[in-house]
Structures are given as structure tokens and as C-alpha cells.
Short mmCIF file of C-alpha atoms in Angstrom, two decimals:
data_model
loop_
_atom_site.label_atom_id
_atom_site.label_comp_id
_atom_site.label_asym_id
_atom_site.label_seq_id
_atom_site.Cartn_x
_atom_site.Cartn_y
_atom_site.Cartn_z
CA MET A 1 -13.30 11.98 -38.37
CA GLN A 2 -9.99 12.42 -35.96
CA LYS A 3 -12.13 14.15 -33.21
CA ARG A 4 -14.70 11.32 -33.75
CA PHE A 5 -11.52 9.14 -33.14
CA VAL A 6 -10.62 10.52 -29.86
CA SER A 7 -14.27 10.88 -28.69
CA VAL A 8 -14.76 7.03 -29.00
CA LEU A 9 -10.96 6.41 -27.30
CA PHE A 10 -12.19 8.48 -24.36
CA VAL A 11 -15.49 6.79 -23.70
CA LEU A 12 -13.31 3.17 -24.37
CA VAL A 13 -11.00 4.60 -21.53
CA LEU A 14 -13.95 5.70 -19.46
CA LEU A 15 -15.33 1.81 -19.79
CA PHE A 16 -12.05 0.34 -18.84
CA ILE A 17 -11.25 2.46 -16.16
CA SER A 18 -14.74 2.71 -14.35
CA PRO A 19 -14.56 -0.97 -12.92
CA ILE A 20 -11.39 -0.05 -11.41
CA SER A 21 -12.85 3.50 -10.02
CA ALA A 22 -15.32 1.28 -8.47
CA LEU A 23 -13.20 -0.51 -6.57
CA THR A 24 -13.73 0.36 -2.59
CA PRO A 25 -11.08 1.44 -0.30
CA PRO A 26 -10.60 -0.57 2.82
CA PRO A 27 -12.01 2.08 5.76
CA SER A 28 -8.83 2.89 8.05
CA LEU A 29 -8.95 0.77 11.39
CA GLU A 30 -9.72 4.22 13.54
CA SER A 31 -12.68 4.69 10.94
CA GLN A 32 -13.78 1.09 11.40
CA VAL A 33 -13.37 1.07 15.50
CA ASN A 34 -15.41 4.35 15.82
CA SER A 35 -18.48 3.16 12.91
CA SER A 36 -19.30 -0.14 14.63
CA ASN A 37 -21.07 -0.84 17.45
CA PHE A 38 -19.79 -3.68 18.12
CA ILE A 39 -16.48 -5.20 18.20
CA ALA A 40 -15.61 -8.82 18.94
CA LEU A 41 -13.02 -11.56 18.32
CA ALA A 42 -14.87 -14.33 17.03
CA LYS A 43 -14.65 -17.86 15.95
CA LEU A 44 -16.21 -18.70 12.38
CA SER A 45 -17.51 -22.16 11.96
CA ASN A 46 -19.52 -24.09 9.39
CA VAL A 47 -18.51 -21.67 6.70
CA LYS A 48 -20.68 -22.56 3.78
CA GLU A 49 -20.58 -20.81 0.36
CA SER A 50 -22.68 -21.15 -2.72
CA LYS A 51 -22.36 -19.61 -5.98
CA ILE A 52 -25.62 -17.43 -7.24
CA SER A 53 -23.92 -16.02 -10.24
CA SER A 54 -20.90 -15.28 -12.08
CA ASN A 55 -20.20 -12.69 -10.25
CA SER A 56 -21.75 -13.24 -6.83
CA ILE A 57 -21.34 -15.64 -3.87
CA SER A 58 -23.74 -16.12 -0.77
CA VAL A 59 -22.17 -17.00 2.66
CA THR A 60 -23.38 -18.38 5.61
CA ALA A 61 -21.74 -19.11 8.66
CA SER A 62 -21.97 -19.79 12.85
CA VAL A 63 -20.13 -17.32 14.99
CA GLU A 64 -19.30 -17.91 18.52
CA ILE A 65 -18.46 -14.76 20.55
CA LEU A 66 -15.01 -15.58 22.32
CA LYS A 67 -14.05 -11.79 23.68
CA SER A 68 -16.07 -8.39 23.36
CA LEU A 69 -13.87 -5.68 22.33
CA LYS A 70 -16.58 -2.85 21.90
CA GLY A 71 -20.28 -2.94 22.79
CA GLY A 72 -20.73 -6.51 23.90
CA LYS A 73 -23.48 -6.03 26.51
CA GLU A 74 -26.12 -6.36 23.69
CA LEU A 75 -24.23 -9.39 21.41
CA PRO A 76 -25.47 -12.37 21.53
CA GLN A 77 -22.54 -15.05 22.58
CA LYS A 78 -23.68 -17.25 19.47
CA PHE A 79 -25.44 -16.69 16.31
CA ASP A 80 -25.53 -17.13 12.08
CA ILE A 81 -24.54 -14.70 9.80
CA ALA A 82 -25.27 -14.57 6.03
CA PHE A 83 -23.84 -12.18 3.12
CA LEU A 84 -23.35 -11.87 -0.23
CA ILE A 85 -19.91 -11.43 -1.72
CA PHE A 86 -19.41 -9.42 -4.99
CA PRO A 87 -15.63 -10.36 -5.53
CA GLU A 88 -14.89 -7.84 -8.61
CA LEU A 89 -16.11 -5.12 -6.54
CA PHE A 90 -13.77 -5.49 -3.07
CA GLY A 91 -10.12 -6.00 -4.69
CA LYS A 92 -8.14 -8.63 -2.19
CA TRP A 93 -11.21 -8.04 1.01
CA LEU A 94 -13.12 -10.64 0.17
CA LYS A 95 -13.08 -12.72 -3.08
CA ALA A 96 -14.44 -15.57 -1.40
CA ALA A 97 -16.03 -17.19 1.96
CA PRO A 98 -13.79 -16.77 5.07
CA GLN A 99 -12.16 -19.87 6.17
CA GLU A 100 -13.29 -21.18 9.69
CA GLY A 101 -11.04 -19.51 12.23
CA ASP A 102 -10.54 -16.58 14.40
CA TYR A 103 -11.55 -12.84 13.01
CA ILE A 104 -12.00 -9.44 14.44
CA LEU A 105 -15.51 -9.08 13.60
CA PHE A 106 -16.95 -5.48 13.08
CA LEU A 107 -20.98 -5.13 13.70
CA ILE A 108 -23.16 -2.31 13.20
CA LYS A 109 -27.00 -1.41 14.75
CA LYS A 110 -29.34 -1.29 11.83
CA LYS A 111 -32.84 -0.20 11.58
CA VAL A 112 -35.15 -2.56 9.59
CA LYS A 113 -38.83 -2.16 8.80
CA ASP A 114 -41.03 -5.92 8.70
CA SER A 115 -43.96 -6.32 5.70
CA LYS A 116 -46.39 -4.22 8.05
CA GLY A 117 -43.65 -1.47 8.23
CA VAL A 118 -42.85 -1.86 12.13
CA GLU A 119 -39.38 -0.67 12.35
CA SER A 120 -36.88 -2.25 14.48
CA GLU A 121 -32.88 -2.51 15.34
CA VAL A 122 -30.99 -5.14 14.55
CA ILE A 123 -27.20 -6.38 14.53
CA SER A 124 -25.82 -6.60 11.44
CA LEU A 125 -22.15 -6.86 9.53
CA TYR A 126 -20.26 -3.65 9.31
CA GLU A 127 -20.84 -2.48 5.55
CA PRO A 128 -19.82 -2.77 2.90
CA HIS A 129 -19.49 -6.70 4.42
CA PRO A 130 -16.07 -7.53 3.07
CA TYR A 131 -14.95 -5.02 5.67
CA ALA A 132 -16.57 -6.80 8.55
CA PHE A 133 -13.64 -9.29 8.79
CA ARG A 134 -10.23 -9.20 9.94
CA GLU A 135 -7.95 -11.83 10.45
CA TYR A 136 -7.37 -11.90 14.31
CA ASN A 137 -3.58 -11.19 15.80
CA LYS A 138 -2.74 -9.61 19.16
CA GLN A 139 -1.57 -6.45 17.65
CA LEU A 140 -4.64 -5.81 15.53
CA GLU A 141 -6.50 -6.80 19.08
CA GLU A 142 -4.08 -3.98 21.08
CA ASN A 143 -4.79 -1.63 18.20
CA ILE A 144 -8.90 -2.08 18.71
CA LEU A 145 -8.09 -1.73 22.01
CA SER A 146 -6.26 1.50 22.11
CA LEU A 147 -8.78 2.96 19.71
CA THR A 148 -11.43 2.26 22.07
CA LYS A 149 -10.18 3.65 24.69
CA ASN A 150 -9.82 7.18 23.39
#
């Protein structure tokens, strides 16, 4: 009987701890800079969010690139983004849509296939998406620029 109680308690503890351990730790700035194809100071505007379930939020926004910090030759000056937010998975990083304003935006090149199987490359938000945004400040910009020079 006691052995069964310990087993049940162990399972309950695992069930309680597993959502906490599912939180993805934020990447280091160096890792984020190295993994991104493009980094830019960007202005987010026209941010709209809609709740699509009790655990997820859909977000759309317009992006205007103010200054390229890495790989800016291929990056369009204006574009729209859309992504999902899962607040319970990413701790404090992105529990709601970002506010309109200036951000450092991390972007990657991603291969996609269309319905006919034709592969192409698109520019996408850094993954996981909550880590694609960092609120802008001059010190962060300087740190990123020093990391891109190394």
C-alpha cells in the first residue's frame, strides 16, 4: 500500500513539474545573434491580437525597418508579420502581443514548400517566436553590433 502511495505521489509530482520544465529558457544574446540571418531595429505598428483559444493568441503587425544591424541587404524595408503566442510556454518573454514601438527584431531564413512541393526560402521570425523581439535600447544595439563584428 505504501509503495503504491509513493508511486502515485511520484506521478503527481511529475505532472506538476512537467509544465514548469516545458518553459524554454531564453537564448543568450550571442547565440541569438549567431543564429539569426537578419537583425534590425524595427518599428512595430498596427499590432492586432485575437484570442484563438484559452491557451493561444494570434498576432499580426506591420514592421518598418529603421536600421539594419546584420544582413540587411535582402531585408525589405516594410513587411507584415503574423505569429502565435502560447503564454504558458515562454515565461515572461511574450505573454501578450508586443506593444507598438521600437524593437530589435531577430529574423531567420527558412525553407518552405508550396502545395506543389516547390521549395523556396522565406524570411521568418527567429524561433521560438517570443525570442524574436527585444525591446530596443542603445546598449543592446551596441552589444549586438560588437557581436556581429567578431
